[in-house]
Amino acid sequence: MSASSAFNDEKGGSSSVGEPEYGHDPASGGIFSSDYKRHDDLKEMLDSNKDSLKLEAMKRIVAMIARGKNASDLFPAVVKNVACKNIEVKKLVYVYLVRYAEEQQDLALLSISTFQRGLKDPNQLIRASALRVLSSIRVTIIVPIMMLAIKEAASDMSPYVRKTAAHAIPKLYSLDPEQKDQLIEVIEKLLADKTTLVAGSVVMAFEEVCPERIDLIHKNYRKLCNLLIDVEEWGQVVIINMLTRYARTQFLNPNINKTFYGSDEDEDEDEEEKEKKAEVAAMAKRKPYVMDPDHRLLLRNTKPLLQSRNAAVVMAVAQLYFHLAPKAEVALLILFEMISTLYTCGMFEPYLKSFYIRSTDPTQIKVLKLEVLTNLANETNISTILREFQTYIKSMDKDFVAATIQAIGRCATNIGEVRDTCLNGLVQLLSNRDELVVAESVVVIKKLLQMQPEKHSDIIKHMAKLTDNIQVPMARASILWLIGEYCEHVPKIAPDVLRKMAKSFTNEEDIVKLQIINLAAKLYLTNSKQTKLLTQYVLNLAKYDQNYDIRDRARFIRQLIVPTEKSGALSKYAKKLFLALKPAPVLESPFKDRDHFQLGSLSHLLNAKAGGYQELPDWPEAAPDPSVRNVEVKESVRAVGTVTYRDTGALWGPQKMEGSEGCSFPRASDSASGSESGSGSEESGSGSESEESEEGSESEEEEEEEEEKDKKKKKKELKKPVPETESLVTDLEGLSLSDSVLSPATIAPSSVLKNYELLHRITGEGLSVEYCFSRQPFSPDANMVAVQMQFTNSATSDTKNLHMEDVKLQSGMRVKEFPEIGEREPEDIQCTAMAVMGIDFCDSTQAANFQLCTHTRKFFVSIQPPVGELMRPIFLTENEFKKEQGQLMGMNEITEKLTLDAKCRNEHAIVQRVTTAANLSRVPCGSDKECRFAGRTVTSSSLVLVTVATKEEGAAQLTVNCEKMVIGTMLVKDILLALTQ
């Protein structure tokens, strides 16, 4: 028997977790006894010296909490183990304390010092748990301790601890709002964090503490947009909602040119509002609207999230597009009834079948889809929609059937051509066996007949005959109202209906009795010879009814229609009061007039302002300064391939490698021909990064410039020759060839290679490392990207045993390490070491982190690929390209309009810049206005197609078709940058 089972068999415990726990004393009444020995077995296990017993006890306690049982009486026994050396026990103790720290504050305060020691624990989970418990103790006396803990955690090396710090910020703010200024400083620091794990949590803290501090978002806006795709799902929801409000304050309305058309309502507007609109409209005419690139960045980066498996994320993206996107792009969403209500139906017609209802849909989704179908109904598609409605009426879901009948009524109201058809269909439903279907049909028919009662007297007669069979009160009341309102159309039937109703008056529901009284009054005024006695009989019955509303109605009507000496002047107008023409009802969607609440919010669902709701800001009349979102980048920092050195905390980028004059890789400027090579190849590369590392700064002094020229001269003498095939491609890139004469060998990408710095010579104590993506197949594994590395030793001592250690990769990634490199002597320029390694990035731009080791030192380095290096070129003919492109439309296509850089308005320059940005091959094209490229991703072989179509005055259109939308989104950004700078 185990120790835990032995404890279970003791008299104070329970043999099973699920069994009731009884008192120890059998004479105390069993389950009616006190619980003074409750959980004795768990307490003894927690007091044991064996970690295994403590761990078993904590597992059982956490299981109890998970099932909703109260375990607060175990707090003293559990809190004693907060300093336990066993990591697993400590984790579970912290889980328990988070749950009960707020309830047992006095006891929790006794362990403050232990929690503070936990903040220094080597294990990141313990540090995070200690902070979580500390922030759960709601006592103002420890606010300074909590603040200090949050500040330290915000600088922690672990992103998980920094995420926990972000979660603790709102807790401290709710406990002591006076700490807001200090908390804002922590939020500002965490907003600058580049880890996706922290992004969602810190934005949530920002929304809770200081949503008005929009200036904190400016510098981090682009980073949040770019990180969004990799943030966890609920963080994506928070960030998208925040960016929606941010964009409404920083960008112009993309539909501004369509919002100032004249309307009939203009006459009712104030003169001041008219002048304001006229002024804005005039400004829009003077300067055509051009979407801010940051506005487009947000729309582009959120679009792939429409494919998220999390419904909340899809909802957040939909509301973002609804509130921020041009109307032409909102049609992509086709998700919500609200959108179809506010926007013209024409854009949604192609997606009509997307709203057909499935039997597996829940009722609320069925009702929403009905609303959408009703809003999209027009003369063209109404026959199709009515056939769908016919099927829905046979459903077993009665609420859904009732909603369908109401939808038919709205269709008949909106489209006069099908009103008779809808009426006839509803009349046929009056013979349905289900009373609810009949009742709903009667109510809808009543509203439709009010529009043209003279044309439908036969239907009124038919409904009058149903009074004997229909028992639903609302339906009976509707029929009686209809007969009374249009009694002149059925003069022979109406008195007979009143006779039948008078017989059953005392047994009818109150709503039916009121309509019987009304019917009697109307018939008395129009046909008193036949109905005078019936009316008096009904009024006498109503006079003694138990319901005071019915008694009051009977007295009022008697005085009104039966004149006496005491009757006032009002009786003269009885006919005008009862038989006045009434306007036909307007059947409207129950979702109307909700556009003043933000789509997707609780207030929008309830159609009432809920607590905590934030109004969506109005569009600004003039665009704020976009430069506030510009982030100052140091000259030594490169956007792609940036390396973080953890031992120094410094950020290094590509700089001039002193002491390595004769060992550079082939660069973009080396592969260019003619004057482009001599001028530093201004047209090559994205942002001409290689130019920065060779040309230096224009503001340098003359001596430094001369020294640079000498170094470049040495490099050119020692550089590798360009292969003949690649030179041939460079010469032929400007030609337009047919499918028959272009072979795969001639469309290989040109060797436009860019160097990235892996280790700076200062950080590496004389050892400098550069790398490039060689764009050649990695022979050991075709799914890996080949990375060529160059090692240069400029130190005064030897460097030995260069190798890799401690490789840290994201899930699924793999690395093929380069062989160990032997001794490198100082300034050994002529024989600089070269090595090739393979990395499988799994079609992502996540960095590969590892340690670069020598015989004396270890350096933390990182290789992060541009998205264009994750591809390999493929050969496609023009017809094959068009066929594949036709299959990658819709959500697999991204189109962007751009203005080409002044030096990039010829075919040769476009090809050179695109192939520099991405490892793609040229595809033949019969038009000189288009450049086409094709490739596949290295890992998954997903197809990537790129088209650049040029127009007049430098205008162009970039189209990327990609099987992986995440890859396509990032590729568009890189190619746009290459073509516009």
Coordinates of N, CA and C in Angstrom, one line a residue, residues 99-184:
R99 N -4.8 31.5 -6.7 CA -6.2 31.4 -6.6 C -6.8 32.0 -5.2
Y100 N -6.0 31.8 -4.1 CA -6.5 32.2 -2.8 C -5.8 33.3 -2.1
A101 N -4.8 33.9 -2.8 CA -4.0 35.0 -2.2 C -4.9 36.2 -1.8
E102 N -5.9 36.5 -2.7 CA -6.8 37.6 -2.4 C -7.7 37.4 -1.2
E103 N -8.1 36.1 -1.0 CA -9.0 35.7 0.1 C -8.3 35.6 1.4
Q104 N -7.0 35.2 1.3 CA -6.3 35.0 2.6 C -5.1 36.0 2.6
Q105 N -5.4 37.2 2.6 CA -4.4 38.3 2.4 C -3.4 38.3 3.6
D106 N -3.9 38.1 4.8 CA -3.0 38.2 6.0 C -2.0 37.1 6.0
L107 N -2.4 35.9 5.6 CA -1.4 34.8 5.6 C -0.5 35.0 4.4
A108 N -1.0 35.5 3.3 CA -0.1 35.7 2.1 C 0.9 36.7 2.4
L109 N 0.6 37.7 3.2 CA 1.5 38.8 3.5 C 2.7 38.2 4.2
L110 N 2.5 37.2 5.0 CA 3.6 36.6 5.8 C 4.7 36.0 4.9
S111 N 4.3 35.7 3.6 CA 5.2 35.0 2.7 C 5.8 36.0 1.7
I112 N 5.7 37.3 1.9 CA 6.1 38.3 0.9 C 7.6 38.1 0.6
S113 N 8.4 37.9 1.7 CA 9.8 37.7 1.4 C 10.1 36.5 0.6
T114 N 9.3 35.5 0.7 CA 9.5 34.3 -0.1 C 9.2 34.6 -1.6
F115 N 8.2 35.4 -1.8 CA 7.8 35.7 -3.2 C 8.9 36.6 -3.8
Q116 N 9.5 37.5 -3.0 CA 10.5 38.3 -3.5 C 11.8 37.5 -3.9
R117 N 12.0 36.5 -3.1 CA 13.1 35.6 -3.5 C 12.8 34.8 -4.7
G118 N 11.5 34.5 -4.9 CA 11.1 33.8 -6.1 C 11.3 34.6 -7.3
L119 N 11.3 35.9 -7.2 CA 11.5 36.8 -8.4 C 12.9 36.7 -8.9
K120 N 13.8 36.2 -8.0 CA 15.2 36.0 -8.4 C 15.6 34.6 -8.8
D121 N 14.6 33.7 -8.8 CA 14.8 32.3 -9.1 C 15.3 32.1 -10.5
P122 N 16.2 31.1 -10.7 CA 16.8 30.9 -12.1 C 15.7 30.4 -13.0
N123 N 14.7 29.7 -12.5 CA 13.6 29.2 -13.4 C 12.6 30.3 -13.7
Q124 N 12.4 30.5 -15.0 CA 11.5 31.6 -15.5 C 10.1 31.4 -15.0
L125 N 9.7 30.1 -14.9 CA 8.3 29.9 -14.5 C 8.1 30.2 -13.1
I126 N 9.1 30.0 -12.2 CA 9.0 30.4 -10.8 C 9.0 31.9 -10.7
R127 N 9.8 32.6 -11.5 CA 9.8 34.1 -11.4 C 8.5 34.6 -11.8
A128 N 7.9 34.1 -12.9 CA 6.6 34.6 -13.4 C 5.5 34.3 -12.4
S129 N 5.6 33.1 -11.8 CA 4.5 32.7 -10.8 C 4.6 33.6 -9.5
A130 N 5.8 33.9 -9.1 CA 6.0 34.7 -7.9 C 5.4 36.1 -8.2
L131 N 5.6 36.6 -9.3 CA 5.1 38.0 -9.7 C 3.6 37.9 -9.8
R132 N 3.1 36.8 -10.3 CA 1.6 36.6 -10.4 C 0.9 36.6 -9.1
V133 N 1.5 35.9 -8.1 CA 1.0 35.8 -6.8 C 1.1 37.1 -6.1
L134 N 2.2 37.8 -6.2 CA 2.4 39.1 -5.6 C 1.4 40.1 -6.1
S135 N 1.1 40.1 -7.4 CA 0.1 41.0 -7.9 C -1.3 40.7 -7.6
S136 N -1.5 39.4 -7.0 CA -2.9 39.0 -6.7 C -3.2 39.4 -5.2
I137 N -2.3 39.8 -4.5 CA -2.5 40.2 -3.1 C -3.0 41.7 -3.1
R138 N -4.3 41.9 -2.8 CA -4.9 43.2 -3.0 C -4.8 44.0 -1.7
V139 N -3.6 44.3 -1.3 CA -3.3 45.1 -0.1 C -2.5 46.3 -0.5
T140 N -2.9 47.5 -0.2 CA -2.2 48.7 -0.7 C -0.8 48.9 0.0
I141 N -0.6 48.2 1.1 CA 0.7 48.4 1.8 C 1.8 47.9 1.0
I142 N 1.6 46.9 0.2 CA 2.7 46.3 -0.6 C 2.8 46.9 -2.0
V143 N 2.1 48.0 -2.3 CA 2.1 48.6 -3.6 C 3.6 48.9 -4.0
P144 N 4.4 49.5 -3.2 CA 5.8 49.8 -3.6 C 6.6 48.5 -4.0
I145 N 6.3 47.4 -3.2 CA 7.0 46.2 -3.5 C 6.5 45.6 -4.9
M146 N 5.2 45.7 -5.1 CA 4.7 45.3 -6.4 C 5.3 46.1 -7.6
M147 N 5.3 47.4 -7.4 CA 5.9 48.3 -8.4 C 7.3 47.9 -8.7
L148 N 8.1 47.7 -7.7 CA 9.5 47.4 -7.9 C 9.6 46.0 -8.6
A149 N 8.8 45.1 -8.2 CA 8.8 43.7 -8.9 C 8.4 43.8 -10.4
I150 N 7.4 44.7 -10.7 CA 7.0 44.8 -12.1 C 8.1 45.5 -12.9
K151 N 8.7 46.5 -12.3 CA 9.8 47.1 -13.1 C 11.0 46.2 -13.4
E152 N 11.3 45.3 -12.4 CA 12.4 44.4 -12.6 C 12.0 43.3 -13.6
A153 N 10.8 42.8 -13.5 CA 10.3 41.8 -14.4 C 10.2 42.3 -15.8
A154 N 9.9 43.6 -16.0 CA 9.9 44.2 -17.3 C 11.2 44.2 -18.0
S155 N 12.3 44.1 -17.3 CA 13.6 44.0 -17.9 C 14.2 42.6 -17.8
D156 N 13.4 41.6 -17.5 CA 13.8 40.2 -17.4 C 14.2 39.7 -18.8
M157 N 15.2 38.7 -18.8 CA 15.6 38.1 -20.0 C 14.6 37.3 -20.7
S158 N 13.7 36.7 -19.8 CA 12.7 35.8 -20.3 C 11.4 36.6 -20.8
P159 N 11.0 36.4 -22.1 CA 9.8 37.0 -22.5 C 8.6 36.6 -21.8
Y160 N 8.6 35.4 -21.2 CA 7.4 34.9 -20.5 C 7.3 35.7 -19.2
V161 N 8.4 36.1 -18.5 CA 8.3 36.9 -17.3 C 7.9 38.3 -17.7
R162 N 8.4 38.8 -18.8 CA 7.9 40.2 -19.2 C 6.4 40.2 -19.6
K163 N 6.0 39.1 -20.1 CA 4.5 39.0 -20.4 C 3.7 39.0 -19.1
T164 N 4.2 38.3 -18.1 CA 3.6 38.3 -16.8 C 3.6 39.7 -16.2
A165 N 4.7 40.4 -16.4 CA 4.7 41.8 -15.9 C 3.7 42.7 -16.5
A166 N 3.5 42.5 -17.8 CA 2.4 43.2 -18.5 C 1.0 42.9 -17.9
H167 N 0.8 41.6 -17.5 CA -0.5 41.2 -16.9 C -0.7 41.8 -15.5
A168 N 0.5 42.1 -14.8 CA 0.4 42.6 -13.5 C 0.1 44.1 -13.5
I169 N 0.4 44.8 -14.6 CA 0.2 46.2 -14.6 C -1.3 46.6 -14.3
P170 N -2.3 46.1 -15.0 CA -3.7 46.5 -14.7 C -4.1 46.1 -13.3
K171 N -3.6 45.1 -12.7 CA -3.9 44.7 -11.3 C -3.4 45.8 -10.4
L172 N -2.2 46.2 -10.6 CA -1.7 47.3 -9.7 C -2.4 48.6 -9.9
Y173 N -2.8 48.9 -11.2 CA -3.5 50.1 -11.5 C -4.8 50.2 -10.8
S174 N -5.5 49.0 -10.8 CA -6.9 49.0 -10.2 C -6.7 49.1 -8.7
L175 N -5.6 48.6 -8.1 CA -5.4 48.7 -6.7 C -5.0 50.1 -6.2
D176 N -4.2 50.8 -7.0 CA -3.7 52.1 -6.7 C -3.5 53.0 -8.0
P177 N -4.6 53.7 -8.4 CA -4.5 54.5 -9.6 C -3.5 55.6 -9.6
E178 N -3.0 55.9 -8.4 CA -2.0 57.0 -8.3 C -0.6 56.5 -8.9
Q179 N -0.5 55.3 -9.1 CA 0.8 54.7 -9.7 C 0.8 54.8 -11.2
K180 N -0.2 55.5 -11.8 CA -0.4 55.5 -13.2 C 0.9 56.0 -14.0
D181 N 1.5 57.1 -13.5 CA 2.6 57.6 -14.2 C 3.8 56.6 -14.3
Q182 N 4.1 56.0 -13.2 CA 5.2 55.0 -13.2 C 4.8 53.8 -14.1
L183 N 3.5 53.4 -14.0 CA 3.1 52.2 -14.8 C 3.2 52.6 -16.3
I184 N 2.9 53.8 -16.7 CA 3.0 54.2 -18.1 C 4.5 54.1 -18.6

